[in-house]
Amino acid sequence: MDGEIDIRRYLRLFWRRKWIILGSLACLMAVTFFLTQRMPKIYQASSKVLIKQPPSVVRGTRIIEEITSIDTYLEIIKSRDMMEFVVAKLKENKEKLPLLSVSDPASDVRSRTIINTIRAANIIIITVKYLSPEGAMILSNTISSCFSEQSANLAKAKIKEKKNFIEAQLPLSRGRLEECERALEKFKRKHHLLSETGGALIQNQIAELENERNTIIIEIRMKEEALTNLEKELEKQNEALFTSLTSIQNVSINTLRDELLKLNQERMLYIQAGLTTDHPTIIEITDRIERTREEIEKRLIDREGNELLMLDPLDMVKDISQRIIHTRLGLLDIRAKLSATDELLKEYRERLEKYPEKEYELAALQRSYQFNEGVYTMILQRYEEVKLAEVSEVGSVMVIEKARLPKGPVSPDMKRNILFAFIFGLGLGVAAAVFVEYLDTSIKETSDIERWFSMPVIGVVPTYGGGITYDDIKEQSIGEVYKRIRTNLKFLRSGDESPRTLMITSSTQGEGKTTVVANLAVALARGKKRVLLVESDLRKPALHRLFEVDRKPGLVEYLVDDAASDEIIRGSNIENLSILPAGATPISPPELLDSNRMGELVIKMASDFDIVLFDSPPVLPCTDALILGSMLDGVILVVQIKGPRRELIASAQSALVGVGAKILGTILNRGSKEDYYGLYHYYYGYR
């Protein structure tokens, strides 16, 4: 129940301060609407590109093609070189965009670009925000097309490097082949024939091994060339790159490398002995080679990759570093095969030396010819493959969805801004209302009297036009209010008896005490009580005007000139109601009120009437009310809602209590209907 009362109290607080809340809300929403209207409109357009990753091809223990990380592509898109290429393409296409005229258009383009990815599908989304829908669409499409073009250019540049290397090797290989062919023909004419002896068979095996050795050497050169290019590329990104793979002093890695060398030699010996690649022994050795290679790769990546990440966390550096490791590992495998091939060549050459010198020389010439023929054929084949790749290469980036013209701006969002303004304005208004309520220490509702002053509320008089209600049909509801106050007065006690003399006062001026006491007197008189209404406010009397009676002679004449009581008390047009006006204005009202004759008059009036009501001056401006209150049975304090501060009411209460006056309760004046009706149940069981 307490929680419910608290909630209602806060709701009443907000209702009282509704204009502060509504004003704050309206002002903030109006300002937000005005500023949003003046903000530049931002349009957004997006295009999508697909990263075509080549399959990872593994031949033996060599990785032929590695997959480039998608993070590398993201860094390429966001790089300054790419943005400068985009600006150059825009100028080349003669696009009329205002950003092209700024001092640094590349940075402007990059600041407007947002890159997102769909990693599962290898898709990159390029989003651009710009001041016009056409500009946003043009920028997004230009960035995606430039990215695709740069990817193709980069791929073609790599192919061109391979082509130039092969073109340089092709005439040299052809020259060596022709030289070997001439030497072999010359030897045959000189010695007439060569029988198919054991030496010839051995030389054929030696020729096959030398062909394979030459293939290995070519692959080593290509791997070394690729490694050099990767190291140059990494040097641009990170000058602190680790030393070459062969300089890693790690005992466990060296042990695995020696084991890999022995396994390759063993595999080569079995193949030369006539075992096929699908033989169980060859398959087992191949599996062991693969496991050993993977273990070396794992340890190298763990060792180098982590250190590189500590030096430079960019994903591009990590990607290049891993590719260098793969290339070096491939070189390790190839060199292991080269060593195994050299061992077999050494063995076959030693066996060939046992044959006659001429046969040995012929075998050497045939072997040299076959070797150079195989080399030339391989280089020629690679050359044709590179030429075909150079023509067909389109890069690994493909635009799959172009940006379209935006239908509307994405910023500013009027609805969202107005919603935020509404929420913030409401919160600000509530905070302002609570703050103003905190600063305002006036009485606002009936519960404030009980909370701050521990005084009962006898009644609440709603705001109305003022005056006496007995002759105004429009104010009949106010008359009912005073009837309820009359009923509550029956339960008041001053000691063991009901009070017969009551002073109606207030803490400050203008709180409506005179109107309250006049209407209360009318209500009591209509309740069959003989009532005397005393105009004891000798400084600013007003009751005689309300009831239209003569001011003189009155209370002052009684106290000063010894006028008789029957001369100063006048009847009224209200049955049972008599009026004692103030009389002439005295020089010193406190001295008159604080006299024996005044005390005798109070006793006489209490015996002649059922109840005597005194309209006194306010408590704080003068001492009249304090003097009079100490003589009477009780005091009723009139408090204007939203009137004086709590501090003033507390001072008036303290002053009255200090002179021995008995404050029986309060009447709240100029309250709301909610305060009036809310009081019914509060004092239903009043004691």
Short mmCIF file of C-alpha atoms in Angstrom, two decimals, residues 85-462:
data_model
loop_
_atom_site.label_atom_id
_atom_site.label_comp_id
_atom_site.label_asym_id
_atom_site.label_seq_id
_atom_site.Cartn_x
_atom_site.Cartn_y
_atom_site.Cartn_z
CA PHE A 85 44.38 4.52 -57.78
CA VAL A 86 40.63 5.03 -57.28
CA VAL A 87 41.04 8.83 -57.35
CA ALA A 88 43.10 8.57 -60.54
CA LYS A 89 40.43 6.37 -62.13
CA LEU A 90 37.71 8.88 -61.16
CA LYS A 91 39.68 11.70 -62.78
CA GLU A 92 40.34 9.55 -65.82
CA ASN A 93 36.59 8.91 -66.18
CA LYS A 94 35.98 12.67 -65.74
CA GLU A 95 33.61 12.16 -62.83
CA LYS A 96 32.37 15.45 -61.37
CA LEU A 97 32.56 14.82 -57.63
CA PRO A 98 33.35 17.65 -55.16
CA LEU A 99 35.76 15.46 -53.19
CA LEU A 100 38.16 15.40 -56.14
CA SER A 101 38.91 19.08 -55.55
CA VAL A 102 39.98 18.72 -51.89
CA SER A 103 43.62 18.74 -50.87
CA ASP A 104 43.75 14.99 -50.07
CA PRO A 105 40.99 13.18 -52.00
CA ALA A 106 42.45 9.72 -51.26
CA SER A 107 42.01 10.19 -47.52
CA ASP A 108 38.49 11.55 -48.09
CA VAL A 109 37.53 8.46 -50.10
CA ARG A 110 38.99 6.16 -47.46
CA SER A 111 37.10 7.95 -44.65
CA ARG A 112 33.81 7.42 -46.52
CA THR A 113 34.44 3.72 -47.19
CA ILE A 114 33.28 0.90 -44.92
CA ILE A 115 34.54 -2.65 -45.60
CA ASN A 116 32.64 -5.72 -44.35
CA THR A 117 33.09 -9.41 -45.13
CA ILE A 118 31.06 -12.58 -45.44
CA ARG A 119 33.95 -14.91 -44.63
CA ALA A 120 32.06 -18.14 -45.18
CA ALA A 121 31.40 -17.11 -48.79
CA ASN A 122 34.69 -15.19 -49.41
CA ILE A 123 32.68 -12.06 -50.23
CA ILE A 124 33.76 -8.50 -49.46
CA ILE A 125 31.10 -5.76 -49.21
CA ILE A 126 32.29 -2.25 -50.13
CA THR A 127 29.98 0.42 -48.70
CA VAL A 128 30.39 4.13 -49.40
CA LYS A 129 28.58 7.08 -47.78
CA TYR A 130 28.37 10.32 -49.72
CA LEU A 131 26.39 13.55 -49.96
CA SER A 132 24.62 12.55 -53.17
CA PRO A 133 23.10 9.23 -54.31
CA GLU A 134 24.98 9.34 -57.63
CA GLY A 135 28.30 9.99 -55.86
CA ALA A 136 27.81 7.09 -53.44
CA MET A 137 27.01 4.70 -56.30
CA ILE A 138 29.95 5.90 -58.44
CA LEU A 139 32.46 5.66 -55.59
CA SER A 140 31.39 2.16 -54.54
CA ASN A 141 31.47 0.81 -58.11
CA THR A 142 34.80 2.51 -58.85
CA ILE A 143 36.45 1.03 -55.75
CA SER A 144 35.23 -2.49 -56.54
CA SER A 145 36.29 -2.26 -60.21
CA CYS A 146 39.70 -0.83 -59.30
CA PHE A 147 40.19 -3.58 -56.75
CA SER A 148 39.41 -6.21 -59.39
CA GLU A 149 41.70 -4.50 -61.90
CA GLN A 150 44.58 -4.26 -59.45
CA SER A 151 44.18 -7.93 -58.59
CA ALA A 152 44.42 -8.85 -62.28
CA ASN A 153 47.44 -6.57 -62.76
CA LEU A 154 49.21 -8.13 -59.80
CA ALA A 155 48.56 -11.67 -61.06
CA LYS A 156 49.79 -10.76 -64.55
CA ALA A 157 52.91 -9.17 -63.08
CA LYS A 158 53.77 -12.41 -61.29
CA ILE A 159 53.22 -14.41 -64.44
CA LYS A 160 55.39 -11.99 -66.40
CA GLU A 161 58.24 -12.50 -63.93
CA LYS A 162 58.04 -16.27 -64.51
CA LYS A 163 57.89 -15.74 -68.27
CA ASN A 164 60.99 -13.52 -68.29
CA PHE A 165 62.92 -16.09 -66.25
CA ILE A 166 61.94 -18.97 -68.57
CA GLU A 167 62.70 -16.91 -71.71
CA ALA A 168 66.21 -16.29 -70.36
CA GLN A 169 66.75 -20.03 -69.73
CA LEU A 170 65.30 -21.27 -73.03
CA PRO A 171 68.18 -20.29 -75.44
CA LEU A 172 70.80 -21.48 -72.99
CA SER A 173 69.14 -24.89 -72.67
CA ARG A 174 68.71 -25.19 -76.43
CA GLY A 175 72.41 -24.37 -76.96
CA ARG A 176 73.52 -27.01 -74.48
CA LEU A 177 71.27 -29.61 -76.12
CA GLU A 178 72.65 -28.89 -79.60
CA GLU A 179 76.20 -29.07 -78.30
CA CYS A 180 75.54 -32.47 -76.65
CA GLU A 181 73.89 -33.74 -79.85
CA ARG A 182 76.92 -32.77 -81.98
CA ALA A 183 79.35 -34.40 -79.53
CA LEU A 184 77.32 -37.65 -79.49
CA GLU A 185 77.14 -37.86 -83.31
CA LYS A 186 80.85 -37.18 -83.63
CA PHE A 187 81.68 -39.97 -81.14
CA LYS A 188 79.42 -42.47 -82.95
CA ARG A 189 81.00 -41.77 -86.36
CA LYS A 190 84.43 -42.14 -84.89
CA HIS A 191 83.77 -45.49 -83.12
CA HIS A 192 81.04 -46.76 -85.51
CA LEU A 193 78.59 -48.34 -82.93
CA LEU A 194 77.53 -48.85 -79.40
CA SER A 195 76.22 -52.21 -78.13
CA GLU A 196 73.37 -52.39 -75.68
CA THR A 197 75.52 -53.58 -72.79
CA GLY A 198 75.22 -53.24 -69.09
CA GLY A 199 77.02 -49.92 -69.33
CA ALA A 200 74.31 -48.62 -71.64
CA LEU A 201 71.62 -49.64 -69.18
CA ILE A 202 73.46 -47.97 -66.36
CA GLN A 203 73.92 -44.82 -68.41
CA ASN A 204 70.18 -44.80 -69.14
CA GLN A 205 69.49 -44.95 -65.43
CA ILE A 206 72.05 -42.23 -64.86
CA ALA A 207 70.38 -40.14 -67.58
CA GLU A 208 66.96 -40.55 -65.95
CA LEU A 209 68.41 -39.54 -62.59
CA GLU A 210 70.16 -36.53 -64.10
CA ASN A 211 66.90 -35.50 -65.82
CA GLU A 212 65.15 -35.71 -62.51
CA ARG A 213 68.04 -33.85 -60.86
CA ASN A 214 67.80 -31.11 -63.45
CA THR A 215 64.04 -30.83 -62.83
CA ILE A 216 64.76 -30.52 -59.16
CA ILE A 217 67.37 -27.80 -59.79
CA ILE A 218 64.89 -25.84 -61.95
CA GLU A 219 62.28 -26.08 -59.23
CA ILE A 220 64.85 -24.95 -56.67
CA ARG A 221 65.64 -21.90 -58.81
CA MET A 222 61.96 -21.06 -59.22
CA LYS A 223 61.36 -21.52 -55.51
CA GLU A 224 64.39 -19.34 -54.73
CA GLU A 225 63.11 -16.70 -57.16
CA ALA A 226 59.68 -16.79 -55.52
CA LEU A 227 61.29 -16.67 -52.07
CA THR A 228 63.32 -13.61 -53.08
CA ASN A 229 60.18 -11.81 -54.28
CA LEU A 230 58.32 -12.68 -51.09
CA GLU A 231 61.19 -11.49 -48.94
CA LYS A 232 61.31 -8.20 -50.85
CA GLU A 233 57.58 -7.80 -50.38
CA LEU A 234 57.87 -8.58 -46.68
CA GLU A 235 60.79 -6.17 -46.31
CA LYS A 236 58.48 -3.38 -47.40
CA GLN A 237 55.98 -4.35 -44.72
CA ASN A 238 58.34 -5.27 -41.91
CA GLU A 239 62.09 -4.57 -41.79
CA ALA A 240 62.47 -6.83 -38.80
CA LEU A 241 61.73 -10.07 -40.66
CA PHE A 242 63.40 -13.16 -39.30
CA THR A 243 66.52 -14.62 -40.84
CA SER A 244 66.27 -17.40 -43.37
CA LEU A 245 64.93 -20.83 -42.48
CA THR A 246 68.37 -22.43 -42.61
CA SER A 247 69.61 -20.09 -39.83
CA ILE A 248 67.10 -21.35 -37.25
CA GLN A 249 69.10 -23.07 -34.58
CA ASN A 250 66.58 -25.47 -33.18
CA VAL A 251 67.71 -28.98 -32.33
CA SER A 252 64.27 -30.56 -32.69
CA ILE A 253 63.69 -28.97 -36.14
CA ASN A 254 67.17 -30.02 -37.36
CA THR A 255 66.48 -33.57 -36.22
CA LEU A 256 63.20 -33.66 -38.14
CA ARG A 257 64.93 -32.21 -41.21
CA ASP A 258 67.62 -34.93 -41.14
CA GLU A 259 64.89 -37.55 -40.79
CA LEU A 260 63.06 -36.06 -43.80
CA LEU A 261 66.29 -36.25 -45.84
CA LYS A 262 66.78 -39.94 -44.99
CA LEU A 263 63.16 -40.78 -45.82
CA ASN A 264 63.44 -39.11 -49.25
CA GLN A 265 66.66 -41.00 -49.99
CA GLU A 266 65.05 -44.27 -48.92
CA ARG A 267 61.99 -43.59 -51.10
CA MET A 268 64.22 -42.80 -54.12
CA LEU A 269 66.20 -46.05 -53.68
CA TYR A 270 63.02 -48.15 -53.61
CA ILE A 271 61.71 -46.46 -56.76
CA GLN A 272 65.02 -47.04 -58.55
CA ALA A 273 64.85 -50.67 -57.46
CA GLY A 274 61.62 -51.03 -59.44
CA LEU A 275 58.89 -50.48 -56.84
CA THR A 276 55.83 -48.56 -58.08
CA THR A 277 54.23 -45.61 -56.27
CA ASP A 278 51.25 -47.74 -55.19
CA HIS A 279 53.50 -50.33 -53.50
CA PRO A 280 52.77 -50.64 -49.74
CA THR A 281 56.38 -49.83 -48.85
CA ILE A 282 56.40 -46.67 -50.99
CA ILE A 283 52.99 -45.60 -49.57
CA GLU A 284 54.21 -46.07 -45.99
CA ILE A 285 57.39 -44.05 -46.63
CA THR A 286 55.35 -41.31 -48.34
CA ASP A 287 53.01 -41.10 -45.33
CA ARG A 288 55.98 -40.78 -43.00
CA ILE A 289 57.42 -38.03 -45.19
CA GLU A 290 54.09 -36.15 -45.06
CA ARG A 291 53.84 -36.43 -41.27
CA THR A 292 57.44 -35.28 -40.81
CA ARG A 293 56.90 -32.32 -43.15
CA GLU A 294 53.70 -31.28 -41.34
CA GLU A 295 55.46 -31.44 -37.98
CA ILE A 296 58.30 -29.23 -39.28
CA GLU A 297 55.76 -26.79 -40.72
CA LYS A 298 53.80 -26.66 -37.46
CA ARG A 299 56.88 -25.95 -35.37
CA LEU A 300 58.14 -23.32 -37.78
CA ILE A 301 54.79 -21.53 -37.82
CA ASP A 302 54.57 -21.67 -34.03
CA ARG A 303 58.07 -20.30 -33.76
CA GLU A 304 58.15 -17.65 -36.48
CA GLY A 305 54.46 -16.78 -36.78
CA ASN A 306 54.09 -15.79 -33.14
CA GLU A 307 57.22 -13.65 -33.18
CA LEU A 308 56.12 -11.93 -36.35
CA LEU A 309 52.76 -11.18 -34.84
CA MET A 310 54.48 -9.55 -31.90
CA LEU A 311 56.52 -7.37 -34.28
CA ASP A 312 53.72 -6.41 -36.65
CA PRO A 313 50.12 -7.50 -36.08
CA LEU A 314 48.99 -6.73 -39.62
CA ASP A 315 47.38 -9.73 -41.26
CA MET A 316 49.28 -9.01 -44.49
CA VAL A 317 52.64 -9.49 -42.76
CA LYS A 318 51.40 -12.71 -41.20
CA ASP A 319 50.19 -14.00 -44.57
CA ILE A 320 53.48 -13.18 -46.34
CA SER A 321 55.46 -14.71 -43.48
CA GLN A 322 53.51 -17.98 -43.70
CA ARG A 323 54.02 -18.09 -47.47
CA ILE A 324 57.77 -17.63 -46.94
CA ILE A 325 57.74 -20.53 -44.50
CA HIS A 326 55.87 -22.71 -47.01
CA THR A 327 58.35 -21.78 -49.75
CA ARG A 328 61.36 -22.49 -47.55
CA LEU A 329 59.86 -25.80 -46.51
CA GLY A 330 59.36 -26.64 -50.17
CA LEU A 331 63.04 -25.83 -50.77
CA LEU A 332 63.94 -28.14 -47.90
CA ASP A 333 61.98 -31.00 -49.49
CA ILE A 334 63.45 -30.39 -52.93
CA ARG A 335 67.00 -30.19 -51.59
CA ALA A 336 66.42 -33.43 -49.72
CA LYS A 337 65.40 -35.06 -53.01
CA LEU A 338 68.42 -33.51 -54.71
CA SER A 339 70.69 -35.02 -52.06
CA ALA A 340 69.06 -38.44 -52.48
CA THR A 341 69.42 -38.20 -56.28
CA ASP A 342 73.10 -37.22 -55.95
CA GLU A 343 73.70 -40.28 -53.77
CA LEU A 344 72.19 -42.57 -56.41
CA LEU A 345 74.09 -40.82 -59.22
CA LYS A 346 77.31 -41.33 -57.32
CA GLU A 347 76.57 -45.04 -56.91
CA TYR A 348 75.69 -45.54 -60.61
CA ARG A 349 78.75 -43.60 -61.77
CA GLU A 350 80.98 -45.77 -59.62
CA ARG A 351 79.43 -48.87 -61.20
CA LEU A 352 79.82 -47.37 -64.69
CA GLU A 353 83.53 -46.79 -64.13
CA LYS A 354 84.01 -50.57 -64.07
CA TYR A 355 83.03 -50.81 -67.77
CA PRO A 356 85.45 -50.16 -70.68
CA GLU A 357 86.51 -46.57 -71.17
CA LYS A 358 84.84 -46.11 -74.58
CA GLU A 359 81.60 -47.54 -73.40
CA TYR A 360 81.80 -45.33 -70.35
CA GLU A 361 82.46 -42.27 -72.51
CA LEU A 362 79.55 -43.13 -74.82
CA ALA A 363 77.24 -43.60 -71.84
CA ALA A 364 78.31 -40.20 -70.52
CA LEU A 365 77.58 -38.53 -73.87
CA GLN A 366 74.18 -40.20 -74.16
CA ARG A 367 73.38 -39.31 -70.60
CA SER A 368 74.32 -35.67 -71.16
CA TYR A 369 72.21 -35.56 -74.32
CA GLN A 370 69.17 -37.10 -72.62
CA PHE A 371 69.59 -34.80 -69.67
CA ASN A 372 69.71 -31.64 -71.75
CA GLU A 373 66.88 -32.88 -73.95
CA GLY A 374 64.68 -33.38 -70.90
CA VAL A 375 65.62 -29.96 -69.55
CA TYR A 376 64.86 -28.24 -72.84
CA THR A 377 61.52 -30.07 -73.20
CA MET A 378 60.49 -29.13 -69.65
CA ILE A 379 61.45 -25.45 -70.10
CA LEU A 380 59.63 -25.29 -73.42
CA GLN A 381 56.50 -26.80 -71.85
CA ARG A 382 56.63 -24.34 -68.95
CA TYR A 383 57.04 -21.49 -71.41
CA GLU A 384 53.88 -22.45 -73.28
CA GLU A 385 51.96 -22.78 -70.01
CA VAL A 386 53.07 -19.31 -68.88
CA LYS A 387 52.08 -17.71 -72.20
CA LEU A 388 48.63 -19.27 -71.97
CA ALA A 389 48.25 -18.12 -68.34
CA GLU A 390 49.34 -14.58 -69.28
CA VAL A 391 46.54 -14.32 -71.85
CA SER A 392 43.80 -15.91 -69.71
CA GLU A 393 44.64 -14.42 -66.29
CA VAL A 394 41.83 -12.20 -64.95
CA GLY A 395 42.84 -12.02 -61.28
CA SER A 396 41.30 -13.53 -58.17
CA VAL A 397 38.76 -10.74 -57.55
CA MET A 398 35.43 -10.61 -59.38
CA VAL A 399 32.67 -8.02 -59.01
CA ILE A 400 29.45 -9.98 -58.41
CA GLU A 401 27.09 -7.13 -57.55
CA LYS A 402 27.35 -3.50 -58.56
CA ALA A 403 26.09 -0.67 -56.39
CA ARG A 404 22.69 0.73 -57.27
CA LEU A 405 21.34 4.25 -56.96
CA PRO A 406 20.14 4.73 -53.34
CA LYS A 407 16.42 5.41 -53.01
CA GLY A 408 16.80 7.68 -50.01
CA PRO A 409 19.30 9.01 -47.47
CA VAL A 410 20.46 6.89 -44.54
CA SER A 411 21.34 9.95 -42.49
CA PRO A 412 19.99 11.99 -40.86
CA ASP A 413 17.21 9.70 -39.70
CA MET A 414 14.38 12.04 -38.79
CA LYS A 415 12.24 9.39 -37.06
CA ARG A 416 15.12 8.08 -34.99
CA ASN A 417 16.29 11.57 -34.01
CA ILE A 418 12.79 12.64 -33.04
CA LEU A 419 12.39 9.43 -31.00
CA PHE A 420 15.69 10.09 -29.21
CA ALA A 421 14.66 13.72 -28.67
CA PHE A 422 11.34 12.56 -27.23
CA ILE A 423 13.02 10.13 -24.82
CA PHE A 424 15.76 12.55 -23.83
CA GLY A 425 13.34 15.50 -23.62
CA LEU A 426 10.96 13.49 -21.45
CA GLY A 427 13.81 12.48 -19.16
CA LEU A 428 15.13 16.04 -19.05
CA GLY A 429 11.65 17.39 -18.31
CA VAL A 430 11.11 14.87 -15.52
CA ALA A 431 14.53 15.71 -14.07
CA ALA A 432 13.75 19.44 -14.27
CA ALA A 433 10.34 18.87 -12.66
CA VAL A 434 11.93 16.93 -9.80
CA PHE A 435 14.61 19.63 -9.41
CA VAL A 436 12.05 22.46 -9.35
CA GLU A 437 9.95 20.44 -6.92
CA TYR A 438 12.99 20.07 -4.71
CA LEU A 439 13.62 23.82 -4.77
CA ASP A 440 9.94 24.60 -4.18
CA THR A 441 9.36 24.06 -0.45
CA SER A 442 5.74 25.18 -0.44
CA ILE A 443 2.88 22.89 0.61
CA LYS A 444 1.52 21.06 -2.41
CA GLU A 445 -0.79 18.40 -0.99
CA THR A 446 -2.40 17.33 2.26
CA SER A 447 0.21 14.71 3.06
CA ASP A 448 2.91 17.41 3.22
CA ILE A 449 1.30 18.91 6.36
CA GLU A 450 1.35 15.55 8.14
CA ARG A 451 4.86 14.75 6.92
CA TRP A 452 6.55 18.04 7.79
CA PHE A 453 4.52 19.50 10.67
CA SER A 454 2.60 16.60 12.27
CA MET A 455 -0.62 18.63 12.22
CA PRO A 456 -4.01 17.24 11.14
CA VAL A 457 -5.72 18.70 8.08
CA ILE A 458 -9.30 19.67 8.96
CA GLY A 459 -10.30 20.46 5.40
CA VAL A 460 -9.23 21.50 1.92
CA VAL A 461 -10.88 24.48 0.22
CA PRO A 462 -10.57 24.26 -3.58
#
